Amino acid sequence: MRASTDARLPIRDKLPTEMQRDAVGRFAPTTSGPAHPGTLLAALLCWLDARSRGGRILLRLEDLDPVRCRPEHLAAMVESLAWLGLDFDAVVRQSDHRDAHEAVLDRLAEQDLLYSCSCSRTDLRNHGERARDGSFRYPGTCRANRLPRRDAGGWRAVRESLRVRLAPGAFELRDESGLELGGDPLADAGDPIVRRRDGAIAYHLASIVDDHDAGVTRVVRGRDLAPSTAVQVALQRMLGWPTPDYRHHLLLLEPRGGKLAKLHGSVGFDALRGFYTTAQLGGVLACVAGLRSDLAPVSPSALLSEFSWDRVGNADRVLHWDGSRLIDR
Ligand code: GLU
């Protein structure tokens, strides 16, 4: 899917090179729906991390999934973050980076590291091994497949999904908060899909290519994405790229059906904007993050001078939307 150009969506394609010498962060929401409290907290923490260092921050709209992503969510995401008072040095749309993603697939194919895979989800489920992130491990069934020769179209001629042959071996990796991220991605989850059967470039590949091309030095994101880091670092290493600094932060959860779910879906941006001013919602987010001890209204820029990760809480927070307010449980 390519989003149509929208005058309200100021897309600038590259961070100027002089930005790449300093800390460069990125906020990379999937544009599969409106911003929710969890999205806004993640954006705020990402923004505070970069800006409090005097660094730059890029907004990357991750719109590669043709099933889940809709063009209207791109502009809505930009608008929501601006409403919260967050500014970005560049706004990019991931689907515009297709050529860069394909160039990396070419590189991996030249090194004979790509193969086609016809296994379905059901095949993986039937195999029955779980990876650390709860998904089913890929057992390597199609690993011996060869791609068509380059003059026969190479990987572009393949209609099945494409996986990368990872090298075996464990490595150590901790994020800045001390979270253990290392391990052996091949043993844990198996070779990752890098291009899906429907032609979409898969998240792990698109994410590391875009981070690298933009000179991203700091990846700040929710703890639910921590299990993705080892495979992303393994891919960076295969390509000879540096590893950014990682930090994974608390999540906002909600009680739902006796379980705790990520605070997504229950209350969207339009409802939040209907009941809160920018500064009021800033106060709620600052309080749940641990940056403030009360709900007094505050703007993101007013939090900058006092921002430190030492002050951000570690534990996930449970919030409940009562129809007009977010209630801290
Ligand atoms: N697009 C992913 C998400 O919204 C996050 C990607 C990342 O931060 O690496 O969950």
Short mmCIF file of C-alpha atoms and ligand atoms in Angstrom, two decimals:
data_model
loop_
_atom_site.label_atom_id
_atom_site.label_comp_id
_atom_site.label_asym_id
_atom_site.label_seq_id
_atom_site.Cartn_x
_atom_site.Cartn_y
_atom_site.Cartn_z
CA MET A 1 0.00 0.00 0.00
CA ARG A 2 1.17 3.52 -0.73
CA ALA A 3 -0.52 6.30 1.14
CA SER A 4 -1.80 9.07 -1.03
CA THR A 5 -0.01 12.37 -0.62
CA ASP A 6 -1.85 14.46 1.90
CA ALA A 7 -1.20 18.15 2.25
CA ARG A 8 -1.57 17.87 6.03
CA LEU A 9 1.22 15.31 6.19
CA PRO A 10 4.57 17.02 5.81
CA ILE A 11 6.80 14.20 4.66
CA ARG A 12 10.50 14.99 4.61
CA ASP A 13 12.46 12.10 3.35
CA LYS A 14 15.87 12.08 5.00
CA LEU A 15 17.40 13.50 8.12
CA PRO A 16 19.98 16.05 7.06
CA THR A 17 23.45 14.52 7.44
CA GLU A 18 24.57 16.99 10.09
CA MET A 19 21.91 15.50 12.38
CA GLN A 20 23.55 12.13 12.19
CA ARG A 21 26.53 13.13 14.31
CA ASP A 22 24.38 13.60 17.40
CA ALA A 23 21.88 11.40 19.19
CA VAL A 24 19.17 10.46 16.72
CA GLY A 25 16.02 8.86 18.05
CA ARG A 26 12.94 7.67 16.28
CA PHE A 27 9.34 7.08 17.13
CA ALA A 28 7.97 4.37 14.84
CA PRO A 29 4.25 3.74 15.33
CA THR A 30 2.40 1.29 13.13
CA THR A 31 -0.37 3.24 11.42
CA SER A 32 -3.00 0.60 11.96
CA GLY A 33 -5.31 2.78 14.02
CA PRO A 34 -5.59 5.98 16.01
CA ALA A 35 -3.15 6.94 18.75
CA HIS A 36 -4.06 5.53 22.17
CA PRO A 37 -2.71 6.43 25.61
CA GLY A 38 0.03 3.80 25.20
CA THR A 39 1.08 5.29 21.86
CA LEU A 40 1.19 8.77 23.35
CA LEU A 41 3.22 7.65 26.37
CA ALA A 42 5.71 5.86 24.09
CA ALA A 43 5.97 8.96 21.88
CA LEU A 44 6.47 11.23 24.88
CA LEU A 45 9.26 9.08 26.34
CA CYS A 46 10.99 8.76 22.97
CA TRP A 47 10.78 12.50 22.43
CA LEU A 48 12.03 13.35 25.94
CA ASP A 49 14.93 10.91 25.53
CA ALA A 50 16.12 12.55 22.30
CA ARG A 51 15.36 16.18 23.10
CA SER A 52 16.79 16.08 26.64
CA ARG A 53 20.13 15.13 25.03
CA GLY A 54 19.86 17.94 22.53
CA GLY A 55 19.38 15.23 19.91
CA ARG A 56 17.14 14.86 16.90
CA ILE A 57 14.05 12.76 16.55
CA LEU A 58 12.43 11.25 13.52
CA LEU A 59 8.80 10.17 13.22
CA ARG A 60 8.61 7.05 11.08
CA LEU A 61 5.10 6.00 10.14
CA GLU A 62 5.23 2.22 9.80
CA ASP A 63 2.64 1.54 7.12
CA LEU A 64 3.90 -1.63 5.43
CA ASP A 65 1.16 -4.01 6.47
CA PRO A 66 -1.43 -3.78 3.68
CA VAL A 67 -4.05 -5.52 5.80
CA ARG A 68 -3.77 -3.46 8.99
CA CYS A 69 -2.59 -0.02 7.84
CA ARG A 70 -4.82 2.64 6.34
CA PRO A 71 -3.73 5.93 4.69
CA GLU A 72 -6.02 8.02 6.93
CA HIS A 73 -4.16 6.84 10.04
CA LEU A 74 -0.91 8.45 8.81
CA ALA A 75 -2.18 12.02 8.93
CA ALA A 76 -4.15 11.30 12.11
CA MET A 77 -0.99 10.05 13.86
CA VAL A 78 0.97 13.16 12.85
CA GLU A 79 -1.87 15.36 14.09
CA SER A 80 -2.21 13.54 17.43
CA LEU A 81 1.48 13.86 18.22
CA ALA A 82 1.49 17.54 17.26
CA TRP A 83 -1.55 18.07 19.51
CA LEU A 84 0.40 16.55 22.40
CA GLY A 85 3.15 19.11 21.76
CA LEU A 86 5.79 16.83 20.23
CA ASP A 87 7.80 18.13 17.31
CA PHE A 88 9.90 16.01 14.94
CA ASP A 89 12.87 16.88 12.75
CA ALA A 90 11.62 14.64 9.97
CA VAL A 91 8.45 12.71 9.24
CA VAL A 92 8.88 9.71 6.97
CA ARG A 93 6.58 7.08 5.63
CA GLN A 94 8.08 3.61 5.69
CA SER A 95 6.40 2.54 2.44
CA ASP A 96 8.48 5.20 0.66
CA HIS A 97 11.61 3.19 1.51
CA ARG A 98 10.79 0.18 -0.62
CA ASP A 99 13.88 0.64 -2.83
CA ALA A 100 16.18 0.66 0.20
CA HIS A 101 14.50 -2.46 1.60
CA GLU A 102 14.81 -4.23 -1.74
CA ALA A 103 18.48 -3.24 -2.07
CA VAL A 104 19.14 -5.05 1.20
CA LEU A 105 17.23 -8.10 -0.01
CA ASP A 106 19.50 -8.02 -3.12
CA ARG A 107 22.54 -7.92 -0.85
CA LEU A 108 21.33 -10.84 1.24
CA ALA A 109 20.49 -12.81 -1.91
CA GLU A 110 23.97 -12.18 -3.33
CA GLN A 111 25.42 -13.64 -0.14
CA ASP A 112 23.13 -16.66 -0.51
CA LEU A 113 21.42 -15.84 2.77
CA LEU A 114 17.83 -15.70 1.49
CA TYR A 115 15.51 -18.60 0.82
CA SER A 116 11.88 -19.12 -0.07
CA CYS A 117 9.58 -20.72 2.46
CA SER A 118 6.20 -22.28 1.83
CA CYS A 119 5.37 -23.15 5.45
CA SER A 120 2.06 -21.87 6.72
CA ARG A 121 1.23 -20.72 10.24
CA THR A 122 -0.56 -24.00 10.70
CA ASP A 123 2.65 -25.88 9.84
CA LEU A 124 4.48 -23.91 12.53
CA ARG A 125 1.68 -24.43 15.03
CA ASN A 126 1.68 -28.15 14.33
CA HIS A 127 5.41 -28.23 14.95
CA GLY A 128 4.54 -26.81 18.34
CA GLU A 129 7.73 -25.10 19.57
CA ARG A 130 7.32 -21.67 21.13
CA ALA A 131 9.74 -18.75 20.82
CA ARG A 132 10.44 -16.36 23.68
CA ASP A 133 7.91 -13.82 22.38
CA GLY A 134 5.15 -16.44 22.42
CA SER A 135 5.07 -16.95 18.63
CA PHE A 136 5.67 -20.36 17.10
CA ARG A 137 9.31 -21.16 16.31
CA TYR A 138 10.21 -21.82 12.69
CA PRO A 139 12.00 -25.18 12.60
CA GLY A 140 13.95 -24.53 9.36
CA THR A 141 11.90 -26.81 7.12
CA CYS A 142 12.69 -24.92 3.88
CA ARG A 143 16.24 -23.87 4.75
CA ALA A 144 17.78 -25.83 1.89
CA ASN A 145 15.61 -24.07 -0.74
CA ARG A 146 17.52 -22.10 -3.35
CA LEU A 147 16.32 -18.89 -4.96
CA PRO A 148 15.84 -18.75 -8.74
CA ARG A 149 18.99 -17.56 -10.53
CA ARG A 150 19.37 -13.84 -10.87
CA ASP A 151 18.66 -13.94 -14.64
CA ALA A 152 15.45 -15.80 -13.84
CA GLY A 153 14.30 -12.98 -11.55
CA GLY A 154 16.11 -13.98 -8.33
CA TRP A 155 14.11 -13.40 -5.15
CA ARG A 156 11.66 -11.14 -7.03
CA ALA A 157 10.37 -14.19 -8.90
CA VAL A 158 9.46 -15.93 -5.65
CA ARG A 159 5.77 -15.87 -4.67
CA GLU A 160 6.31 -17.47 -1.25
CA SER A 161 7.69 -15.76 1.81
CA LEU A 162 11.43 -15.16 2.09
CA ARG A 163 13.52 -15.95 5.14
CA VAL A 164 17.12 -15.14 6.08
CA ARG A 165 19.54 -17.90 7.09
CA LEU A 166 20.74 -16.72 10.49
CA ALA A 167 24.09 -17.87 11.81
CA PRO A 168 23.80 -20.01 14.93
CA GLY A 169 25.22 -18.72 18.18
CA ALA A 170 24.23 -16.81 21.27
CA PHE A 171 25.31 -13.29 22.13
CA GLU A 172 24.97 -11.10 25.16
CA LEU A 173 23.00 -7.91 24.99
CA ARG A 174 21.38 -5.74 27.62
CA ASP A 175 19.46 -2.59 27.06
CA GLU A 176 20.17 0.56 29.02
CA SER A 177 17.60 -0.35 31.64
CA GLY A 178 19.43 -3.62 32.29
CA LEU A 179 16.86 -5.74 30.47
CA GLU A 180 18.43 -8.95 29.16
CA LEU A 181 17.94 -9.00 25.38
CA GLY A 182 20.56 -11.41 24.12
CA GLY A 183 20.29 -15.07 23.29
CA ASP A 184 20.46 -17.16 20.15
CA PRO A 185 17.77 -15.88 17.74
CA LEU A 186 18.11 -18.93 15.50
CA ALA A 187 17.62 -21.36 18.37
CA ASP A 188 14.86 -19.23 19.87
CA ALA A 189 12.58 -18.36 16.94
CA GLY A 190 14.31 -19.74 13.83
CA ASP A 191 15.11 -17.86 10.63
CA PRO A 192 12.96 -14.71 10.38
CA ILE A 193 10.70 -13.81 7.48
CA VAL A 194 12.01 -10.71 5.76
CA ARG A 195 9.50 -10.49 2.92
CA ARG A 196 6.02 -11.84 3.38
CA ARG A 197 4.10 -13.97 0.94
CA ASP A 198 1.89 -10.95 0.08
CA GLY A 199 5.01 -9.01 -0.92
CA ALA A 200 5.17 -6.75 2.15
CA ILE A 201 8.62 -6.24 3.67
CA ALA A 202 8.56 -7.67 7.19
CA TYR A 203 8.96 -5.52 10.29
CA HIS A 204 12.39 -6.73 11.46
CA LEU A 205 14.07 -5.98 8.14
CA ALA A 206 12.29 -2.70 7.41
CA SER A 207 12.98 -1.47 10.92
CA ILE A 208 16.74 -2.07 10.90
CA VAL A 209 17.20 -0.78 7.33
CA ASP A 210 15.35 2.44 8.12
CA ASP A 211 17.13 2.91 11.46
CA HIS A 212 20.48 2.46 9.72
CA ASP A 213 19.71 4.73 6.78
CA ALA A 214 18.50 7.50 9.09
CA GLY A 215 21.57 7.21 11.33
CA VAL A 216 19.44 6.28 14.35
CA THR A 217 21.57 5.89 17.46
CA ARG A 218 18.82 5.43 20.07
CA VAL A 219 15.91 3.01 19.86
CA VAL A 220 13.42 3.75 22.65
CA ARG A 221 10.28 1.62 22.62
CA GLY A 222 7.84 -0.33 24.74
CA ARG A 223 8.93 -3.44 26.58
CA ASP A 224 6.61 -5.59 24.47
CA LEU A 225 9.13 -5.14 21.65
CA ALA A 226 12.14 -6.27 23.71
CA PRO A 227 11.97 -9.85 22.35
CA SER A 228 12.39 -8.41 18.82
CA THR A 229 15.74 -6.90 19.58
CA ALA A 230 18.00 -9.97 19.40
CA VAL A 231 16.92 -10.88 15.88
CA GLN A 232 17.18 -7.27 14.77
CA VAL A 233 20.71 -7.05 16.15
CA ALA A 234 21.58 -10.37 14.46
CA LEU A 235 20.43 -8.89 11.12
CA GLN A 236 22.38 -5.66 11.73
CA ARG A 237 25.50 -7.73 12.37
CA MET A 238 25.03 -9.76 9.19
CA LEU A 239 24.97 -6.50 7.29
CA GLY A 240 27.98 -5.09 9.16
CA TRP A 241 25.96 -2.27 10.70
CA PRO A 242 26.42 -0.70 14.15
CA THR A 243 23.98 -1.54 16.93
CA PRO A 244 22.06 1.46 18.28
CA ASP A 245 21.53 1.92 22.00
CA TYR A 246 18.27 0.30 23.06
CA ARG A 247 15.93 1.18 25.88
CA HIS A 248 12.60 -0.51 26.55
CA HIS A 249 10.09 1.19 28.80
CA LEU A 250 6.96 0.43 30.81
CA LEU A 251 3.64 -0.23 29.11
CA LEU A 252 0.17 1.02 29.85
CA LEU A 253 -2.20 -1.87 30.42
CA GLU A 254 -5.90 -2.15 30.95
CA PRO A 255 -7.95 -4.78 32.71
CA ARG A 256 -9.90 -6.65 30.04
CA GLY A 257 -11.69 -9.93 30.48
CA GLY A 258 -9.70 -10.81 33.59
CA LYS A 259 -6.45 -10.29 31.73
CA LEU A 260 -4.23 -7.31 31.30
CA ALA A 261 -4.09 -6.11 27.70
CA LYS A 262 -2.03 -3.31 26.22
CA LEU A 263 -4.01 -0.10 26.47
CA HIS A 264 -4.92 -0.15 22.81
CA GLY A 265 -8.39 -0.17 21.39
CA SER A 266 -10.41 0.92 24.37
CA VAL A 267 -9.94 4.65 23.98
CA GLY A 268 -8.68 6.40 20.90
CA PHE A 269 -7.31 9.85 20.30
CA ASP A 270 -10.61 11.52 19.43
CA ALA A 271 -12.15 10.53 22.75
CA LEU A 272 -9.05 11.62 24.65
CA ARG A 273 -9.03 14.98 22.91
CA GLY A 274 -12.71 15.39 23.70
CA PHE A 275 -12.14 15.07 27.44
CA TYR A 276 -8.61 16.40 28.01
CA THR A 277 -6.65 19.47 27.06
CA THR A 278 -3.11 18.88 25.85
CA ALA A 279 -1.63 19.91 29.19
CA GLN A 280 -4.11 17.78 31.17
CA LEU A 281 -3.23 14.68 29.19
CA GLY A 282 0.46 15.62 29.47
CA GLY A 283 -0.07 15.61 33.24
CA VAL A 284 -1.67 12.15 33.20
CA LEU A 285 1.14 10.71 31.06
CA ALA A 286 3.85 12.36 33.18
CA CYS A 287 2.26 10.96 36.32
CA VAL A 288 1.86 7.38 35.07
CA ALA A 289 5.44 7.49 33.74
CA GLY A 290 6.64 8.46 37.23
CA LEU A 291 7.92 11.85 36.13
CA ARG A 292 5.43 13.74 38.27
CA SER A 293 3.76 12.79 41.53
CA ASP A 294 0.41 14.39 40.71
CA LEU A 295 -1.84 14.98 37.71
CA ALA A 296 -1.16 18.72 37.42
CA PRO A 297 -1.30 19.79 33.77
CA VAL A 298 2.10 19.96 32.11
CA SER A 299 3.41 20.26 28.56
CA PRO A 300 6.12 17.95 27.20
CA SER A 301 8.54 20.84 26.84
CA ALA A 302 8.10 21.72 30.53
CA LEU A 303 9.24 18.17 31.40
CA LEU A 304 12.46 18.44 29.42
CA SER A 305 14.79 20.04 31.93
CA GLU A 306 13.89 17.55 34.68
CA PHE A 307 13.80 14.43 32.47
CA SER A 308 15.90 11.46 33.48
CA TRP A 309 15.27 7.76 32.97
CA ASP A 310 16.04 7.27 36.68
CA ARG A 311 12.73 8.99 37.36
CA VAL A 312 10.70 6.86 34.96
CA GLY A 313 8.93 3.97 36.62
CA ASN A 314 9.89 0.45 35.71
CA ALA A 315 6.62 -1.35 36.34
CA ASP A 316 3.81 -1.41 33.80
CA ARG A 317 0.79 0.67 34.85
CA VAL A 318 -2.82 -0.40 34.75
CA LEU A 319 -5.22 2.30 33.55
CA HIS A 320 -8.91 2.10 32.97
CA TRP A 321 -10.99 4.38 30.71
CA ASP A 322 -14.27 5.14 32.46
CA GLY A 323 -15.82 6.93 29.50
CA SER A 324 -14.46 10.36 30.31
CA ARG A 325 -11.25 9.89 32.30
CA LEU A 326 -8.26 7.58 32.55
CA ILE A 327 -8.29 6.04 36.01
CA ASP A 328 -5.05 4.79 37.53
CA ARG A 329 -5.54 1.42 39.21
N1 GLU B 1 5.86 -0.17 14.65
C1 GLU B 1 6.08 -0.88 15.88
C2 GLU B 1 4.88 -0.70 16.79
O1 GLU B 1 4.15 0.28 16.64
C3 GLU B 1 7.26 -0.39 16.67
C4 GLU B 1 8.51 -0.50 15.99
C5 GLU B 1 9.73 -0.15 16.80
O2 GLU B 1 9.71 0.77 17.64
O3 GLU B 1 10.73 -0.82 16.54
O4 GLU B 1 4.67 -1.51 17.66
#
